[in-house]
XYZ file of C-alpha atoms in Angstrom:
394
model
C -0.769 11.734 -21.151
C 2.461 13.524 -19.345
C 4.490 11.257 -17.504
C 5.770 10.607 -14.188
C 8.095 13.270 -13.504
C 5.981 15.793 -14.907
C 2.975 14.877 -13.050
C 5.088 14.525 -9.441
C 5.775 18.445 -10.137
C 3.793 19.850 -11.239
C -0.720 18.211 -11.320
C -1.482 19.963 -8.628
C -0.614 23.060 -9.688
C -3.784 24.100 -9.447
C -5.075 24.021 -6.728
C -5.066 26.795 -4.385
C -2.178 28.241 -6.482
C 0.188 31.209 -5.139
C 3.189 32.877 -5.880
C 5.432 30.642 -3.884
C 7.514 28.147 -5.907
C 7.352 25.678 -2.293
C 3.453 25.046 -1.520
C 2.834 26.764 1.562
C 1.765 24.832 4.549
C -2.212 25.439 5.246
C -1.782 25.102 8.700
C -5.493 26.100 9.843
C -8.328 23.891 11.331
C -10.582 26.172 10.290
C -11.237 28.699 7.218
C -13.998 31.895 6.401
C -16.477 32.901 4.486
C -16.748 35.580 3.009
C -20.645 35.232 3.139
C -23.587 32.669 4.131
C -24.216 30.745 0.221
C -20.292 30.272 -0.099
C -20.190 28.934 3.902
C -23.597 26.580 3.474
C -22.217 25.016 -0.059
C -18.703 24.444 1.620
C -20.499 22.182 4.618
C -21.438 19.728 2.072
C -18.980 19.579 -0.688
C -17.520 16.144 -0.805
C -13.923 16.199 -0.761
C -13.145 20.248 0.072
C -10.514 22.243 0.557
C -11.133 25.157 2.346
C -14.383 24.931 4.893
C -12.544 23.014 8.155
C -9.826 20.609 8.384
C -12.036 17.481 8.839
C -13.766 18.395 5.658
C -10.612 19.387 3.376
C -7.780 21.226 3.250
C -5.850 22.654 0.632
C -2.874 20.389 0.569
C -4.687 17.139 0.996
C -6.238 18.253 -2.124
C -2.462 18.969 -3.462
C -1.646 15.643 -2.376
C -5.407 13.992 -4.118
C -4.454 16.281 -7.310
C -0.495 13.875 -7.978
C -1.824 10.840 -7.375
C -5.084 10.776 -9.571
C -2.812 12.018 -12.308
C -0.584 9.293 -11.573
C -2.982 6.496 -11.201
C -5.443 7.447 -14.188
C -8.110 7.969 -11.213
C -10.691 10.480 -11.835
C -10.568 11.627 -8.339
C -8.225 10.822 -5.095
C -8.636 11.324 -1.605
C -6.200 10.579 1.853
C -6.679 9.701 5.305
C -4.429 9.728 8.428
C -2.684 6.095 7.830
C -2.582 3.622 5.619
C -4.723 1.755 7.456
C -7.723 4.336 7.573
C -8.133 4.624 4.347
C -9.313 1.055 4.159
C -10.764 0.867 7.419
C -12.818 4.249 6.459
C -13.476 2.702 2.618
C -15.432 -1.339 3.533
C -16.810 1.186 6.425
C -18.124 3.231 3.660
C -18.546 0.201 0.963
C -20.367 -2.491 3.056
C -23.486 -2.939 5.549
C -24.623 -5.474 7.890
C -25.454 -8.486 6.310
C -23.143 -7.930 3.364
C -20.262 -9.856 2.219
C -16.583 -9.456 1.292
C -14.149 -11.571 -0.468
C -10.653 -10.906 0.343
C -7.367 -12.873 -0.057
C -5.392 -15.469 2.751
C -2.029 -14.084 1.809
C -2.457 -9.870 2.240
C -1.262 -7.364 5.123
C -2.206 -8.373 9.169
C -4.530 -4.752 9.419
C -5.859 -5.812 6.111
C -6.866 -9.135 7.073
C -7.372 -8.451 11.031
C -9.763 -5.703 9.626
C -11.832 -9.450 7.632
C -12.006 -12.338 9.738
C -11.862 -9.986 13.729
C -13.221 -6.048 12.895
C -16.438 -6.785 9.883
C -17.559 -9.321 11.623
C -18.512 -8.412 14.670
C -20.754 -5.563 12.243
C -22.581 -8.617 10.448
C -20.561 -8.679 8.112
C -19.641 -11.645 6.753
C -16.575 -12.687 4.923
C -14.287 -15.232 3.355
C -10.840 -15.249 2.420
C -9.157 -17.087 -0.795
C -6.508 -18.089 -2.725
C -5.264 -15.690 -4.275
C -2.908 -17.432 -7.107
C -7.051 -18.584 -8.115
C -9.463 -16.246 -9.873
C -11.260 -19.504 -9.362
C -10.991 -19.093 -6.526
C -12.593 -15.654 -6.506
C -16.237 -16.823 -7.937
C -16.455 -19.853 -5.997
C -16.396 -17.089 -3.292
C -18.823 -15.221 -4.375
C -22.458 -15.145 -2.627
C -25.342 -13.539 -3.317
C -25.013 -10.976 -1.148
C -21.594 -9.672 -1.811
C -20.947 -6.172 -2.286
C -16.253 -6.253 -1.846
C -13.906 -7.973 -3.145
C -11.115 -6.137 -1.395
C -7.065 -7.510 -3.009
C -3.887 -6.911 -2.548
C -0.805 -7.289 -5.296
C 2.216 -8.007 -4.238
C 0.852 -9.229 -1.415
C 1.960 -8.349 2.477
C 4.628 -10.201 2.768
C 4.809 -13.400 0.886
C 4.663 -11.109 -2.585
C 2.163 -13.277 -4.189
C 0.116 -11.884 -7.257
C -3.235 -11.437 -8.205
C -4.663 -11.095 -11.575
C -5.877 -7.936 -11.554
C -8.278 -8.217 -14.716
C -9.984 -11.322 -13.482
C -10.951 -9.441 -10.092
C -12.964 -7.223 -11.889
C -14.146 -8.225 -14.498
C -15.399 -10.488 -12.564
C -17.066 -8.265 -9.986
C -18.081 -6.295 -12.618
C -19.859 -9.087 -14.059
C -22.150 -9.452 -10.951
C -22.177 -5.328 -9.231
C -19.306 -6.494 -7.106
C -17.029 -2.960 -6.715
C -12.976 -4.266 -6.420
C -10.736 -2.079 -3.175
C -6.819 -3.291 -4.193
C -4.408 -2.163 -1.946
C -0.863 -1.297 -4.191
C 0.940 -0.356 -1.696
C 4.443 -2.254 -2.952
C 3.646 -1.508 -6.183
C 3.202 2.467 -6.204
C 1.790 3.400 -9.530
C 4.947 3.722 -11.273
C 4.585 -0.371 -11.455
C 1.159 -1.066 -11.997
C -2.225 0.584 -11.232
C -4.966 -0.961 -11.153
C -7.255 1.102 -12.787
C -6.204 0.137 -15.952
C -7.764 -3.106 -15.283
C -10.939 -2.308 -14.114
C -10.027 -1.678 -10.023
C -12.387 0.242 -8.767
C -10.709 1.981 -6.208
C -7.222 1.983 -5.543
C -5.848 2.693 -2.090
C -2.021 3.046 -0.806
C -0.084 3.024 2.880
C 1.010 6.768 1.283
C 3.708 6.516 4.923
C 5.241 3.609 2.373
C 6.855 4.581 -0.695
C 3.979 7.934 -2.082
C 5.995 9.521 1.048
C 9.760 7.622 0.593
C 11.404 9.427 4.398
C 9.895 7.156 7.185
C 8.065 10.297 8.797
C 4.632 10.663 8.049
C 1.529 8.660 9.025
C -0.740 8.605 5.626
C -2.971 6.595 3.749
C -4.732 7.754 0.110
C -8.275 6.429 -2.115
C -8.056 7.379 -5.742
C -10.999 6.241 -7.931
C -13.681 7.757 -9.429
C -15.401 11.307 -8.211
C -18.976 9.302 -6.659
C -17.392 6.132 -4.946
C -14.267 8.501 -2.861
C -17.945 10.770 -2.185
C -19.135 7.832 0.246
C -16.042 6.850 1.281
C -15.533 10.307 1.935
C -19.162 11.096 3.790
C -17.864 7.949 6.269
C -14.748 9.770 7.374
C -16.146 12.717 7.945
C -17.523 10.869 10.981
C -13.728 8.467 11.804
C -12.316 11.229 11.619
C -9.380 9.605 10.052
C -7.723 13.465 9.339
C -4.526 13.839 7.881
C -2.868 16.898 9.062
C -1.829 19.700 6.927
C 2.241 19.554 7.937
C 1.872 15.450 7.093
C 0.019 16.308 4.175
C 2.874 18.836 3.135
C 4.925 16.637 3.854
C 3.485 13.651 1.609
C 4.269 15.928 -1.943
C 7.570 17.024 -1.281
C 8.083 12.812 -1.260
C 5.615 12.500 -3.992
C 7.738 15.274 -6.258
C 11.065 12.588 -6.292
C 8.439 8.929 -5.869
C 10.298 8.525 -10.072
C 13.630 9.022 -9.428
C 13.111 6.722 -6.283
C 11.452 3.992 -6.828
C 13.136 2.673 -9.948
C 16.410 2.680 -6.829
C 14.122 0.798 -5.012
C 13.212 -1.912 -8.126
C 16.756 -2.329 -8.731
C 17.934 -3.391 -5.387
C 15.238 -5.629 -4.816
C 15.203 -8.187 -8.164
C 19.572 -7.895 -7.290
C 18.278 -9.373 -3.667
C 15.877 -11.275 -4.623
C 18.586 -12.859 -7.437
C 21.822 -13.309 -4.643
C 19.580 -15.141 -2.200
C 17.817 -16.539 -4.573
C 20.772 -19.605 -4.312
C 21.948 -19.325 -1.309
C 21.917 -22.305 1.065
C 20.680 -20.805 4.514
C 18.062 -19.937 1.877
C 15.231 -22.466 1.190
C 13.230 -20.267 -0.349
C 12.531 -16.379 -1.761
C 9.192 -14.934 -2.406
C 9.791 -11.968 -5.829
C 7.796 -12.021 -8.469
C 10.507 -10.174 -9.771
C 12.513 -13.808 -10.044
C 11.495 -16.584 -13.124
C 11.010 -19.011 -10.267
C 8.327 -16.928 -8.930
C 5.240 -19.184 -10.022
C 3.017 -15.829 -10.822
C 5.782 -13.864 -12.494
C 4.672 -13.634 -15.811
C 1.381 -12.457 -14.888
C 3.401 -10.335 -12.419
C 5.142 -8.984 -15.641
C 2.110 -8.368 -17.806
C 0.630 -6.855 -15.646
C 3.552 -4.483 -13.664
C 6.348 -2.513 -14.948
C 8.692 -3.488 -12.488
C 8.770 -5.537 -9.112
C 9.263 -3.051 -6.022
C 12.094 -3.222 -3.664
C 10.371 -6.075 -1.378
C 11.072 -9.832 -0.996
C 10.149 -12.011 1.550
C 13.400 -14.598 1.927
C 12.508 -18.384 3.905
C 15.547 -19.598 6.115
C 16.748 -23.282 6.284
C 17.048 -22.860 9.541
C 13.143 -20.976 10.333
C 13.226 -18.467 13.183
C 15.655 -19.363 15.237
C 18.245 -18.719 11.833
C 15.621 -15.703 10.313
C 16.808 -13.884 13.570
C 20.182 -14.034 13.228
C 20.132 -13.128 10.230
C 18.152 -9.592 10.877
C 21.013 -9.262 13.690
C 23.417 -9.610 11.011
C 22.352 -7.441 8.777
C 24.471 -3.833 8.560
C 22.890 -1.967 6.882
C 19.094 -2.323 7.304
C 17.928 -1.753 10.525
C 14.804 -4.575 11.774
C 11.630 -2.426 12.207
C 8.395 -2.180 11.312
C 7.098 -0.237 8.278
C 9.271 -0.332 4.399
C 9.459 2.357 1.340
C 11.920 4.276 2.517
C 14.822 5.794 1.194
C 16.801 3.656 4.136
C 15.805 -0.069 3.865
C 14.535 -1.901 6.056
C 14.065 -5.367 7.397
C 10.959 -7.043 10.204
C 10.026 -11.177 11.168
C 6.388 -10.575 10.300
C 4.821 -13.244 12.131
C 6.244 -11.436 15.500
C 5.590 -7.874 14.313
C 1.788 -8.930 13.218
C 1.336 -10.158 17.135
C -0.809 -7.304 17.584
C -3.217 -7.633 14.751
C -3.804 -11.211 14.822
C -4.595 -14.360 16.776
C -1.357 -16.739 16.933
C -3.121 -19.348 15.230
C -4.376 -16.565 12.640
C -0.601 -15.744 12.438
C 0.300 -19.429 11.794
C -2.081 -20.013 8.633
C -0.827 -16.250 6.810
C 3.138 -16.182 7.494
C 5.975 -18.601 7.427
C 7.600 -18.512 11.134
C 10.999 -18.214 9.245
C 10.737 -15.481 6.819
C 12.508 -12.181 6.843
C 11.284 -9.057 4.982
C 13.662 -7.172 3.454
C 12.773 -3.563 2.262
C 15.349 -2.765 0.389
C 16.010 1.299 0.414
C 17.887 2.573 -2.182
C 21.107 2.850 -1.021
C 24.291 1.554 -3.017
C 22.867 -1.752 -5.018
C 25.992 -3.203 -4.554
C 27.239 -2.839 -0.513
C 23.054 -3.757 -0.164
C 23.694 -7.841 -1.487
C 27.604 -7.276 -0.206
C 26.114 -7.201 3.023
C 23.297 -10.283 3.002
C 25.006 -12.229 1.881
C 27.182 -11.341 4.224
C 24.735 -12.204 6.486
C 23.423 -15.259 4.868
C 27.312 -16.469 5.600
C 27.188 -16.235 8.684
C 24.299 -17.530 10.339
C 25.155 -20.607 7.560
C 28.190 -20.998 9.535
C 26.853 -20.500 12.925
C 24.330 -23.594 12.123
C 26.612 -25.385 10.711
C 29.459 -25.089 13.511
C 26.604 -25.796 16.209
């Protein structure tokens, strides 16, 4: 297998080849056909690249070729956002009367799909403790059709045993989808453990520059064709310029991820024993309860950590306000560090009770960018020192 840096630069070379070194942007809504037979074939070709951009576009196909190679899957497809990838896949793979298993620790949008959207469509759901592989088996029913996992989870950085879930699902003829956004295919390849479909919010690490909203799904072509059929109806189409920007971002993924990994690890270690911090959630820490499992299925631990403060929400919010480099903002995975209070961010997706069940109020999600490690650590420690001093004086 080629190295990741070679893959990201060359895996799409044969997709609409031209003499341009940088791929052209195919900013067109539609493509003309030379004859009726070619036109008719384009109308039914799954994940095409030159019929109509809602059906596919050369820029889409270029991104898909690179992601499929990185994830080690047969094929891939792009969507307008990570949530578009998730909802389109779920709607394609389950029907009214089916049952879906998800995780208690997961991104707020995913949790809302499981708890709020699917039940309205006649699909029952069960959320389990992802740290207990047996919990997935106990949740199985005769109508279970899909298991949806996310590892590391957002924002508690809990780990799911991918092989255990994949083996269980396959034994019961159940499909699996794994959100690999936090890990990236450089740190973890769920398909290698038997997961059927891998999804990303490509807005995050794959793009890496906070200037694109996009999603990606990777897996067997036959399964993706089912998803593509539904995508035609939902219209969750990625624009050609966004696909081009996403491809440009992916080119540098192997250069960026090691720095994200190093910065995440350094911040976690620096804050772990700080008196203002009650707990750091980061799978790269030896103190993480699932560190061994994480090390078994990941080659790096990413740039995101969850930080719980001893002074609850007030101290967590004050810490955010004291940070110099990470900005208070949603999203993650860009070259710039970002930090957010998840319980506040998810208010538009979940009820107050659902948020309380999902995430501690005093938790901050800090996503380390690619800045110099020493600068990020010094900034975080200074902010933590300041909020501790304020709490002591009060």
